[in-house]
């Protein structure tokens, strides 16, 4: 497992989350002079986007994120996104949050699968950050935060070898391997099958630095070419004209990671058969997670920097529905397997008396709590850490 995967996973999933929220907020916005107090306006949309992006790119938060560390469980990361999505006046109920997370994960999974070469995952990340900067182009202070993260990405990843990027890609694929949720956009574009698995193309541009397949060259012991053999291929391959830019500004060439919701179209998610079968076996396969201590430390550090904004004075929070109607949202909440739904966890990590209880509750939510060990056994450090909180 690569210890450099977490920042890429977080930023790309966060980028997809912002794409979806922006599209839904635009669809539900009402002109300011016609909107009631409980209806969205474009001013509210910009405020929500600015608040979430400010929290997402908080300097201390990014410092913790970029420290070399192993990837954490799906539920641990989901807890962070729950908190991030509620970092403004917007409120999502459980069904809408489930749908939001499904769309985020399946979109990025598809992008990872389609990357021509492992290093192009970095270009996908840059595409997400480029679009995020468009969301906040009128807020120079927040733009500086995003640019600082851009520089951290360049410093951290541009010097990595092809083998290290391959390990990052494998780590991401392991994270996504059991997720087969059908998304209407992918189904309509025929890039996803009815079982939730993606259809990968056999044609198109080859990775930068490689040749179009169809020729075998043989060399002697001196390195001289002595024979050529051509063969036919099933696909129609082309050589890319240039490599995408890995600089702060530039043409990324690769289109993966750009906003696929820029053209408004309905998006639905459905549980595939394989995912339903997986849900029925989840309880059978539960075992204590040996990374419980590390995940607790991770959540304590990261969630401590993510504050849920409470409406000031008489201001009320705005609810965002990711479904077409409230009835659809309620139906989704009732029909979704319990193992694939998560509660929104609000953690006041800055309040010492409640901090230990909240972190203990996280362990319960993550289903990683272990029996109290005898002195010297595994897990003693975890209990000592909780006692110190």
mmCIF file of C-alpha atoms in Angstrom:
data_model
loop_
_atom_site.group_PDB
_atom_site.id
_atom_site.type_symbol
_atom_site.label_atom_id
_atom_site.label_comp_id
_atom_site.label_asym_id
_atom_site.label_seq_id
_atom_site.Cartn_x
_atom_site.Cartn_y
_atom_site.Cartn_z
ATOM 1 C CA UNK A 1 0.000 0.000 0.000
ATOM 2 C CA UNK A 2 1.302 3.450 -0.887
ATOM 3 C CA UNK A 3 1.619 5.997 1.924
ATOM 4 C CA UNK A 4 1.176 8.808 -0.625
ATOM 5 C CA UNK A 5 -2.335 7.899 -1.804
ATOM 6 C CA UNK A 6 -4.516 9.675 0.768
ATOM 7 C CA UNK A 7 -4.121 13.291 -0.504
ATOM 8 C CA UNK A 8 -4.962 12.262 -4.077
ATOM 9 C CA UNK A 9 -8.003 10.279 -2.959
ATOM 10 C CA UNK A 10 -9.288 13.070 -0.737
ATOM 11 C CA UNK A 11 -8.792 15.903 -3.259
ATOM 12 C CA UNK A 12 -10.312 14.041 -6.193
ATOM 13 C CA UNK A 13 -13.345 12.840 -4.235
ATOM 14 C CA UNK A 14 -13.702 16.350 -2.823
ATOM 15 C CA UNK A 15 -13.586 17.790 -6.326
ATOM 16 C CA UNK A 16 -16.366 15.457 -7.469
ATOM 17 C CA UNK A 17 -18.399 16.431 -4.399
ATOM 18 C CA UNK A 18 -18.097 20.106 -5.306
ATOM 19 C CA UNK A 19 -19.129 19.416 -8.923
ATOM 20 C CA UNK A 20 -22.296 17.661 -7.761
ATOM 21 C CA UNK A 21 -23.211 20.251 -5.131
ATOM 22 C CA UNK A 22 -22.674 23.115 -7.572
ATOM 23 C CA UNK A 23 -24.901 21.456 -10.164
ATOM 24 C CA UNK A 24 -27.679 20.710 -7.666
ATOM 25 C CA UNK A 25 -27.494 24.148 -6.061
ATOM 26 C CA UNK A 26 -27.750 25.809 -9.481
ATOM 27 C CA UNK A 27 -30.726 23.613 -10.375
ATOM 28 C CA UNK A 28 -32.572 24.554 -7.179
ATOM 29 C CA UNK A 29 -31.615 28.245 -7.069
ATOM 30 C CA UNK A 30 -34.324 30.903 -7.217
ATOM 31 C CA UNK A 31 -33.674 34.540 -8.279
ATOM 32 C CA UNK A 32 -32.897 36.560 -5.161
ATOM 33 C CA UNK A 33 -35.815 38.971 -5.550
ATOM 34 C CA UNK A 34 -38.292 36.084 -5.842
ATOM 35 C CA UNK A 35 -36.902 33.640 -3.290
ATOM 36 C CA UNK A 36 -38.517 32.955 0.059
ATOM 37 C CA UNK A 37 -36.425 32.624 3.199
ATOM 38 C CA UNK A 38 -36.309 28.827 2.879
ATOM 39 C CA UNK A 39 -35.292 28.815 -0.811
ATOM 40 C CA UNK A 40 -31.839 28.820 -2.372
ATOM 41 C CA UNK A 41 -30.428 31.821 -4.222
ATOM 42 C CA UNK A 42 -27.229 32.172 -6.217
ATOM 43 C CA UNK A 43 -25.750 34.113 -3.302
ATOM 44 C CA UNK A 44 -26.417 31.109 -1.063
ATOM 45 C CA UNK A 45 -24.785 28.805 -3.619
ATOM 46 C CA UNK A 46 -21.609 30.882 -3.737
ATOM 47 C CA UNK A 47 -21.529 31.062 0.045
ATOM 48 C CA UNK A 48 -21.836 27.288 0.384
ATOM 49 C CA UNK A 49 -19.125 26.647 -2.212
ATOM 50 C CA UNK A 50 -16.778 29.198 -0.636
ATOM 51 C CA UNK A 51 -17.318 27.801 2.864
ATOM 52 C CA UNK A 52 -16.731 24.182 1.844
ATOM 53 C CA UNK A 53 -13.658 24.990 -0.260
ATOM 54 C CA UNK A 54 -12.213 27.153 2.525
ATOM 55 C CA UNK A 55 -12.601 24.269 4.972
ATOM 56 C CA UNK A 56 -11.361 21.666 2.508
ATOM 57 C CA UNK A 57 -8.135 23.567 1.791
ATOM 58 C CA UNK A 58 -7.472 24.711 5.354
ATOM 59 C CA UNK A 59 -3.693 24.937 5.824
ATOM 60 C CA UNK A 60 -3.489 22.796 8.965
ATOM 61 C CA UNK A 61 -5.874 20.277 7.464
ATOM 62 C CA UNK A 62 -3.702 19.946 4.353
ATOM 63 C CA UNK A 63 -0.548 19.599 6.468
ATOM 64 C CA UNK A 64 -2.070 16.602 8.254
ATOM 65 C CA UNK A 65 -3.370 15.152 4.998
ATOM 66 C CA UNK A 66 -0.008 15.283 3.203
ATOM 67 C CA UNK A 67 1.887 13.449 5.952
ATOM 68 C CA UNK A 68 2.889 9.964 4.683
ATOM 69 C CA UNK A 69 0.267 7.564 6.044
ATOM 70 C CA UNK A 70 -1.632 4.487 4.986
ATOM 71 C CA UNK A 71 -5.069 4.743 3.452
ATOM 72 C CA UNK A 72 -7.936 4.508 5.921
ATOM 73 C CA UNK A 73 -11.243 2.679 5.816
ATOM 74 C CA UNK A 74 -14.191 3.783 3.700
ATOM 75 C CA UNK A 75 -16.212 4.663 6.778
ATOM 76 C CA UNK A 76 -13.431 6.778 8.247
ATOM 77 C CA UNK A 77 -13.143 8.802 5.040
ATOM 78 C CA UNK A 78 -16.912 8.990 4.719
ATOM 79 C CA UNK A 79 -17.040 10.600 8.182
ATOM 80 C CA UNK A 80 -14.691 13.333 6.989
ATOM 81 C CA UNK A 81 -16.859 14.048 3.913
ATOM 82 C CA UNK A 82 -19.993 14.166 6.065
ATOM 83 C CA UNK A 83 -18.339 16.850 8.137
ATOM 84 C CA UNK A 84 -17.012 18.669 5.077
ATOM 85 C CA UNK A 85 -20.405 18.742 3.318
ATOM 86 C CA UNK A 86 -21.900 20.369 6.417
ATOM 87 C CA UNK A 87 -19.192 23.027 6.743
ATOM 88 C CA UNK A 88 -21.674 25.691 5.600
ATOM 89 C CA UNK A 89 -25.379 26.498 5.938
ATOM 90 C CA UNK A 90 -26.284 23.544 3.698
ATOM 91 C CA UNK A 91 -27.800 20.423 5.245
ATOM 92 C CA UNK A 92 -28.143 16.988 3.664
ATOM 93 C CA UNK A 93 -30.168 14.155 5.128
ATOM 94 C CA UNK A 94 -28.823 10.611 5.144
ATOM 95 C CA UNK A 95 -30.285 9.493 1.808
ATOM 96 C CA UNK A 96 -28.943 12.525 -0.076
ATOM 97 C CA UNK A 97 -25.544 12.167 1.598
ATOM 98 C CA UNK A 98 -25.453 8.491 0.594
ATOM 99 C CA UNK A 99 -26.247 9.402 -3.000
ATOM 100 C CA UNK A 100 -23.657 12.181 -2.999
ATOM 101 C CA UNK A 101 -20.945 9.822 -1.767
ATOM 102 C CA UNK A 102 -21.951 7.140 -4.304
ATOM 103 C CA UNK A 103 -21.620 9.618 -7.182
ATOM 104 C CA UNK A 104 -18.277 10.878 -5.891
ATOM 105 C CA UNK A 105 -16.719 7.448 -5.526
ATOM 106 C CA UNK A 106 -17.965 5.965 -8.795
ATOM 107 C CA UNK A 107 -16.872 9.007 -10.819
ATOM 108 C CA UNK A 108 -13.334 8.928 -9.451
ATOM 109 C CA UNK A 109 -13.148 5.135 -9.750
ATOM 110 C CA UNK A 110 -13.955 5.470 -13.467
ATOM 111 C CA UNK A 111 -11.262 8.124 -13.867
ATOM 112 C CA UNK A 112 -8.632 5.941 -12.188
ATOM 113 C CA UNK A 113 -9.556 3.009 -14.432
ATOM 114 C CA UNK A 114 -9.269 5.143 -17.585
ATOM 115 C CA UNK A 115 -5.939 6.795 -16.782
ATOM 116 C CA UNK A 116 -3.581 5.912 -19.664
ATOM 117 C CA UNK A 117 -0.620 5.671 -17.270
ATOM 118 C CA UNK A 118 -0.414 5.773 -13.449
ATOM 119 C CA UNK A 119 1.182 9.244 -13.369
ATOM 120 C CA UNK A 120 -1.855 10.683 -15.134
ATOM 121 C CA UNK A 121 -3.755 10.376 -11.829
ATOM 122 C CA UNK A 122 -1.903 13.565 -10.927
ATOM 123 C CA UNK A 123 -3.290 15.289 -14.043
ATOM 124 C CA UNK A 124 -6.787 14.169 -12.996
ATOM 125 C CA UNK A 125 -6.176 15.826 -9.628
ATOM 126 C CA UNK A 126 -4.977 19.014 -11.337
ATOM 127 C CA UNK A 127 -8.149 19.061 -13.461
ATOM 128 C CA UNK A 128 -10.242 18.916 -10.301
ATOM 129 C CA UNK A 129 -8.284 21.751 -8.703
ATOM 130 C CA UNK A 130 -8.414 23.858 -11.875
ATOM 131 C CA UNK A 131 -12.219 23.642 -11.855
ATOM 132 C CA UNK A 132 -12.395 24.336 -8.118
ATOM 133 C CA UNK A 133 -10.439 27.535 -8.759
ATOM 134 C CA UNK A 134 -13.117 28.568 -11.275
ATOM 135 C CA UNK A 135 -15.737 28.213 -8.526
ATOM 136 C CA UNK A 136 -13.891 30.738 -6.335
ATOM 137 C CA UNK A 137 -12.342 33.068 -8.904
ATOM 138 C CA UNK A 138 -13.926 36.062 -7.101
ATOM 139 C CA UNK A 139 -12.401 35.106 -3.739
ATOM 140 C CA UNK A 140 -8.613 35.719 -3.910
ATOM 141 C CA UNK A 141 -8.030 34.581 -0.331
ATOM 142 C CA UNK A 142 -9.493 31.127 -1.006
ATOM 143 C CA UNK A 143 -7.680 30.978 -4.352
ATOM 144 C CA UNK A 144 -4.402 31.336 -2.484
ATOM 145 C CA UNK A 145 -5.325 28.339 -0.318
ATOM 146 C CA UNK A 146 -5.959 26.183 -3.389
ATOM 147 C CA UNK A 147 -2.745 27.371 -5.072
ATOM 148 C CA UNK A 148 -0.786 26.436 -1.954
ATOM 149 C CA UNK A 149 -2.201 22.902 -2.155
ATOM 150 C CA UNK A 150 -1.310 22.886 -5.861
ATOM 151 C CA UNK A 151 2.306 23.630 -4.935
ATOM 152 C CA UNK A 152 2.279 20.891 -2.304
ATOM 153 C CA UNK A 153 1.074 18.415 -4.919
ATOM 154 C CA UNK A 154 3.808 19.455 -7.344
ATOM 155 C CA UNK A 155 6.525 19.229 -4.688
ATOM 156 C CA UNK A 156 5.276 15.885 -3.355
ATOM 157 C CA UNK A 157 4.363 13.972 -6.502
ATOM 158 C CA UNK A 158 6.173 15.324 -9.554
ATOM 159 C CA UNK A 159 9.426 13.697 -8.467
ATOM 160 C CA UNK A 160 7.963 10.232 -7.896
ATOM 161 C CA UNK A 161 8.955 7.349 -10.159
ATOM 162 C CA UNK A 162 6.627 5.428 -12.475
ATOM 163 C CA UNK A 163 6.742 2.505 -10.039
ATOM 164 C CA UNK A 164 5.588 4.697 -7.142
ATOM 165 C CA UNK A 165 2.676 6.002 -9.200
ATOM 166 C CA UNK A 166 1.773 2.427 -10.117
ATOM 167 C CA UNK A 167 1.641 1.567 -6.410
ATOM 168 C CA UNK A 168 -0.616 4.591 -5.815
ATOM 169 C CA UNK A 169 -2.941 3.439 -8.607
ATOM 170 C CA UNK A 170 -3.077 -0.101 -7.211
ATOM 171 C CA UNK A 171 -3.900 1.274 -3.756
ATOM 172 C CA UNK A 172 -6.778 3.301 -5.198
ATOM 173 C CA UNK A 173 -8.129 0.323 -7.137
ATOM 174 C CA UNK A 174 -8.053 -1.842 -4.007
ATOM 175 C CA UNK A 175 -10.038 0.868 -2.215
ATOM 176 C CA UNK A 176 -12.696 0.901 -4.970
ATOM 177 C CA UNK A 177 -12.741 -2.781 -5.911
ATOM 178 C CA UNK A 178 -16.000 -3.772 -4.155
ATOM 179 C CA UNK A 179 -17.964 -0.679 -5.186
ATOM 180 C CA UNK A 180 -20.264 -1.366 -8.145
ATOM 181 C CA UNK A 181 -23.000 1.277 -7.918
ATOM 182 C CA UNK A 182 -24.849 2.079 -11.126
ATOM 183 C CA UNK A 183 -24.965 5.745 -12.141
ATOM 184 C CA UNK A 184 -27.454 6.948 -14.748
ATOM 185 C CA UNK A 185 -24.929 9.121 -16.631
ATOM 186 C CA UNK A 186 -22.567 6.164 -17.062
ATOM 187 C CA UNK A 187 -25.390 3.798 -18.000
ATOM 188 C CA UNK A 188 -26.750 6.188 -20.654
ATOM 189 C CA UNK A 189 -23.276 6.702 -22.099
ATOM 190 C CA UNK A 190 -22.862 2.893 -22.184
ATOM 191 C CA UNK A 191 -19.651 3.009 -20.167
ATOM 192 C CA UNK A 192 -21.185 1.018 -17.315
ATOM 193 C CA UNK A 193 -22.955 -2.338 -17.399
ATOM 194 C CA UNK A 194 -26.166 -3.155 -15.568
ATOM 195 C CA UNK A 195 -24.129 -4.917 -12.861
ATOM 196 C CA UNK A 196 -22.297 -1.673 -12.047
ATOM 197 C CA UNK A 197 -18.977 -2.648 -13.663
ATOM 198 C CA UNK A 198 -17.307 -0.253 -16.079
ATOM 199 C CA UNK A 199 -16.706 -0.895 -19.779
ATOM 200 C CA UNK A 200 -13.139 0.045 -20.670
ATOM 201 C CA UNK A 201 -12.394 1.195 -24.249
ATOM 202 C CA UNK A 202 -9.978 -0.741 -26.456
ATOM 203 C CA UNK A 203 -9.202 2.239 -28.715
ATOM 204 C CA UNK A 204 -7.933 5.772 -28.303
ATOM 205 C CA UNK A 205 -4.641 7.487 -27.458
ATOM 206 C CA UNK A 206 -1.849 5.377 -26.019
ATOM 207 C CA UNK A 207 0.001 6.577 -22.893
ATOM 208 C CA UNK A 208 2.487 9.390 -23.417
ATOM 209 C CA UNK A 209 5.952 8.014 -24.185
ATOM 210 C CA UNK A 210 4.706 4.746 -25.673
ATOM 211 C CA UNK A 211 4.221 3.622 -29.268
ATOM 212 C CA UNK A 212 1.077 2.532 -31.053
ATOM 213 C CA UNK A 213 0.895 -1.299 -30.871
ATOM 214 C CA UNK A 214 1.259 -3.288 -34.074
ATOM 215 C CA UNK A 215 5.026 -3.744 -34.463
ATOM 216 C CA UNK A 216 7.447 -6.254 -32.916
ATOM 217 C CA UNK A 217 11.172 -5.477 -33.211
ATOM 218 C CA UNK A 218 13.899 -7.990 -32.462
ATOM 219 C CA UNK A 219 17.492 -7.132 -31.552
ATOM 220 C CA UNK A 220 20.733 -9.093 -31.350
ATOM 221 C CA UNK A 221 23.131 -9.198 -28.406
ATOM 222 C CA UNK A 222 24.786 -5.971 -29.634
ATOM 223 C CA UNK A 223 21.507 -4.055 -29.566
ATOM 224 C CA UNK A 224 21.129 -3.886 -33.340
ATOM 225 C CA UNK A 225 17.693 -4.378 -34.804
ATOM 226 C CA UNK A 226 17.643 -7.498 -36.942
ATOM 227 C CA UNK A 227 13.959 -8.165 -37.655
ATOM 228 C CA UNK A 228 10.547 -6.510 -37.686
ATOM 229 C CA UNK A 229 7.166 -8.198 -37.551
ATOM 230 C CA UNK A 230 3.841 -6.408 -37.857
ATOM 231 C CA UNK A 231 0.558 -7.641 -36.375
ATOM 232 C CA UNK A 232 -3.038 -6.389 -36.455
ATOM 233 C CA UNK A 233 -4.781 -4.996 -33.382
ATOM 234 C CA UNK A 234 -8.434 -4.977 -32.376
ATOM 235 C CA UNK A 235 -8.371 -1.315 -31.437
ATOM 236 C CA UNK A 236 -7.770 1.958 -33.221
ATOM 237 C CA UNK A 237 -4.847 3.581 -31.409
ATOM 238 C CA UNK A 238 -3.335 7.033 -31.838
ATOM 239 C CA UNK A 239 -0.239 8.749 -30.459
ATOM 240 C CA UNK A 240 -0.969 11.707 -28.134
ATOM 241 C CA UNK A 241 0.231 15.035 -29.557
ATOM 242 C CA UNK A 242 1.806 16.236 -26.302
ATOM 243 C CA UNK A 243 2.050 15.497 -22.601
ATOM 244 C CA UNK A 244 -0.235 17.270 -20.149
ATOM 245 C CA UNK A 245 1.245 20.086 -18.070
ATOM 246 C CA UNK A 246 2.283 19.325 -14.478
ATOM 247 C CA UNK A 247 2.795 23.012 -13.703
ATOM 248 C CA UNK A 248 0.606 25.323 -11.628
ATOM 249 C CA UNK A 249 -0.966 26.640 -14.836
ATOM 250 C CA UNK A 250 -1.109 24.855 -18.177
ATOM 251 C CA UNK A 251 -2.984 22.594 -20.559
ATOM 252 C CA UNK A 252 -3.582 19.243 -18.856
ATOM 253 C CA UNK A 253 -4.510 17.646 -22.249
ATOM 254 C CA UNK A 254 -6.225 14.803 -20.354
ATOM 255 C CA UNK A 255 -9.943 15.499 -19.866
ATOM 256 C CA UNK A 256 -10.495 13.046 -17.008
ATOM 257 C CA UNK A 257 -11.416 14.873 -13.827
ATOM 258 C CA UNK A 258 -13.165 17.794 -15.525
ATOM 259 C CA UNK A 259 -16.743 18.650 -14.549
ATOM 260 C CA UNK A 260 -19.116 16.216 -16.251
ATOM 261 C CA UNK A 261 -22.103 18.038 -14.694
ATOM 262 C CA UNK A 262 -21.393 21.311 -16.516
ATOM 263 C CA UNK A 263 -24.231 20.300 -18.852
ATOM 264 C CA UNK A 264 -27.257 19.728 -16.648
ATOM 265 C CA UNK A 265 -28.650 16.224 -16.811
ATOM 266 C CA UNK A 266 -30.333 14.014 -14.172
ATOM 267 C CA UNK A 267 -28.108 11.678 -12.200
ATOM 268 C CA UNK A 268 -29.397 8.655 -10.324
ATOM 269 C CA UNK A 269 -27.639 5.870 -8.456
ATOM 270 C CA UNK A 270 -28.746 2.280 -7.979
ATOM 271 C CA UNK A 271 -27.323 -0.586 -5.989
ATOM 272 C CA UNK A 272 -26.045 -3.336 -8.293
ATOM 273 C CA UNK A 273 -26.717 -6.986 -7.624
ATOM 274 C CA UNK A 274 -23.117 -7.638 -6.642
ATOM 275 C CA UNK A 275 -23.203 -4.803 -4.121
ATOM 276 C CA UNK A 276 -26.421 -6.164 -2.609
ATOM 277 C CA UNK A 277 -24.804 -9.570 -2.251
ATOM 278 C CA UNK A 278 -21.792 -7.921 -0.667
ATOM 279 C CA UNK A 279 -24.078 -6.231 1.856
ATOM 280 C CA UNK A 280 -25.530 -9.571 2.935
ATOM 281 C CA UNK A 281 -22.038 -10.861 3.741
ATOM 282 C CA UNK A 282 -20.637 -7.782 5.441
ATOM 283 C CA UNK A 283 -21.534 -8.916 8.945
ATOM 284 C CA UNK A 284 -19.983 -12.336 8.353
ATOM 285 C CA UNK A 285 -16.645 -10.820 7.351
ATOM 286 C CA UNK A 286 -16.249 -8.270 10.148
ATOM 287 C CA UNK A 287 -12.941 -8.532 11.971
ATOM 288 C CA UNK A 288 -11.193 -6.044 14.267
ATOM 289 C CA UNK A 289 -9.229 -3.504 12.279
ATOM 290 C CA UNK A 290 -5.553 -3.445 13.312
ATOM 291 C CA UNK A 291 -5.371 0.191 12.188
ATOM 292 C CA UNK A 292 -7.920 1.321 14.791
ATOM 293 C CA UNK A 293 -5.403 3.435 16.693
ATOM 294 C CA UNK A 294 -4.098 5.111 13.541
ATOM 295 C CA UNK A 295 -7.624 5.822 12.286
ATOM 296 C CA UNK A 296 -8.587 7.348 15.628
ATOM 297 C CA UNK A 297 -5.525 9.585 15.538
ATOM 298 C CA UNK A 298 -6.309 10.512 11.925
ATOM 299 C CA UNK A 299 -9.908 11.465 12.684
ATOM 300 C CA UNK A 300 -8.958 13.385 15.820
ATOM 301 C CA UNK A 301 -6.475 15.512 13.873
ATOM 302 C CA UNK A 302 -8.519 16.028 10.726
ATOM 303 C CA UNK A 303 -11.950 16.490 12.252
ATOM 304 C CA UNK A 304 -10.574 18.871 14.830
ATOM 305 C CA UNK A 305 -9.963 21.318 11.977
ATOM 306 C CA UNK A 306 -13.378 20.905 10.356
ATOM 307 C CA UNK A 307 -16.063 22.974 12.035
ATOM 308 C CA UNK A 308 -19.717 22.604 11.171
ATOM 309 C CA UNK A 309 -21.057 26.107 10.667
ATOM 310 C CA UNK A 310 -24.176 26.856 12.671
ATOM 311 C CA UNK A 311 -26.612 29.432 11.302
ATOM 312 C CA UNK A 312 -26.178 32.786 12.995
ATOM 313 C CA UNK A 313 -29.071 34.399 14.847
ATOM 314 C CA UNK A 314 -32.421 33.639 13.255
ATOM 315 C CA UNK A 315 -30.825 32.280 10.073
ATOM 316 C CA UNK A 316 -31.871 28.734 9.242
ATOM 317 C CA UNK A 317 -29.820 26.102 7.492
ATOM 318 C CA UNK A 318 -30.826 25.251 3.921
ATOM 319 C CA UNK A 319 -31.608 21.650 3.055
ATOM 320 C CA UNK A 320 -30.331 20.312 -0.270
ATOM 321 C CA UNK A 321 -32.093 17.357 -1.871
ATOM 322 C CA UNK A 322 -30.055 15.349 -4.398
ATOM 323 C CA UNK A 323 -33.194 13.574 -5.598
ATOM 324 C CA UNK A 324 -35.905 14.936 -7.893
ATOM 325 C CA UNK A 325 -38.562 14.929 -5.158
ATOM 326 C CA UNK A 326 -38.743 14.512 -1.394
ATOM 327 C CA UNK A 327 -40.653 11.258 -1.931
ATOM 328 C CA UNK A 328 -37.759 9.786 -3.933
ATOM 329 C CA UNK A 329 -35.349 10.781 -1.188
ATOM 330 C CA UNK A 330 -37.488 9.113 1.487
ATOM 331 C CA UNK A 331 -37.849 5.955 -0.625
ATOM 332 C CA UNK A 332 -34.069 5.767 -1.149
ATOM 333 C CA UNK A 333 -33.496 6.033 2.592
ATOM 334 C CA UNK A 334 -35.896 3.143 3.250
ATOM 335 C CA UNK A 335 -34.658 0.794 0.518
ATOM 336 C CA UNK A 336 -30.885 1.237 0.811
ATOM 337 C CA UNK A 337 -29.124 -1.660 2.629
ATOM 338 C CA UNK A 338 -28.164 -0.623 6.152
ATOM 339 C CA UNK A 339 -24.523 -1.594 5.596
ATOM 340 C CA UNK A 340 -24.256 0.988 2.790
ATOM 341 C CA UNK A 341 -25.780 3.879 4.722
ATOM 342 C CA UNK A 342 -23.982 6.111 7.153
ATOM 343 C CA UNK A 343 -25.158 8.569 9.743
ATOM 344 C CA UNK A 344 -23.908 12.137 9.758
ATOM 345 C CA UNK A 345 -21.530 12.367 12.708
ATOM 346 C CA UNK A 346 -21.022 15.784 14.276
ATOM 347 C CA UNK A 347 -17.844 15.942 16.333
ATOM 348 C CA UNK A 348 -16.935 18.808 18.617
ATOM 349 C CA UNK A 349 -13.265 17.923 18.762
ATOM 350 C CA UNK A 350 -12.330 21.248 20.338
ATOM 351 C CA UNK A 351 -14.352 20.614 23.502
ATOM 352 C CA UNK A 352 -12.256 18.497 25.851
ATOM 353 C CA UNK A 353 -15.078 17.008 28.010
ATOM 354 C CA UNK A 354 -16.959 15.738 24.973
ATOM 355 C CA UNK A 355 -13.964 14.855 22.813
ATOM 356 C CA UNK A 356 -13.248 11.459 24.321
ATOM 357 C CA UNK A 357 -16.894 10.389 24.145
ATOM 358 C CA UNK A 358 -17.185 11.528 20.521
ATOM 359 C CA UNK A 359 -14.029 9.715 19.467
ATOM 360 C CA UNK A 360 -15.224 6.596 21.262
ATOM 361 C CA UNK A 361 -18.452 6.861 19.285
ATOM 362 C CA UNK A 362 -16.453 7.059 16.061
ATOM 363 C CA UNK A 363 -14.895 3.718 16.865
ATOM 364 C CA UNK A 364 -18.363 2.300 17.339
ATOM 365 C CA UNK A 365 -19.516 3.741 14.028
ATOM 366 C CA UNK A 366 -16.438 2.366 12.292
ATOM 367 C CA UNK A 367 -17.039 -1.047 13.886
ATOM 368 C CA UNK A 368 -13.430 -1.240 14.945
ATOM 369 C CA UNK A 369 -13.795 -1.365 18.738
ATOM 370 C CA UNK A 370 -11.890 -4.234 20.324
ATOM 371 C CA UNK A 371 -12.236 -5.795 23.809
ATOM 372 C CA UNK A 372 -10.088 -4.177 26.490
ATOM 373 C CA UNK A 373 -6.769 -6.073 26.321
ATOM 374 C CA UNK A 374 -4.742 -7.281 29.214
ATOM 375 C CA UNK A 375 -1.577 -5.341 30.024
ATOM 376 C CA UNK A 376 0.975 -5.633 27.256
ATOM 377 C CA UNK A 377 -1.511 -6.840 24.618
ATOM 378 C CA UNK A 378 -2.301 -5.151 21.301
ATOM 379 C CA UNK A 379 -4.585 -2.162 21.760
ATOM 380 C CA UNK A 380 -3.204 -0.946 25.072
ATOM 381 C CA UNK A 381 -1.791 2.179 23.382
ATOM 382 C CA UNK A 382 -5.233 2.976 21.976
ATOM 383 C CA UNK A 383 -6.837 2.879 25.402
ATOM 384 C CA UNK A 384 -4.037 4.975 26.855
ATOM 385 C CA UNK A 385 -4.611 7.532 24.109
ATOM 386 C CA UNK A 386 -8.345 7.691 24.849
ATOM 387 C CA UNK A 387 -7.664 8.018 28.583
ATOM 388 C CA UNK A 388 -5.435 11.016 27.842
ATOM 389 C CA UNK A 389 -8.137 12.860 25.859
#
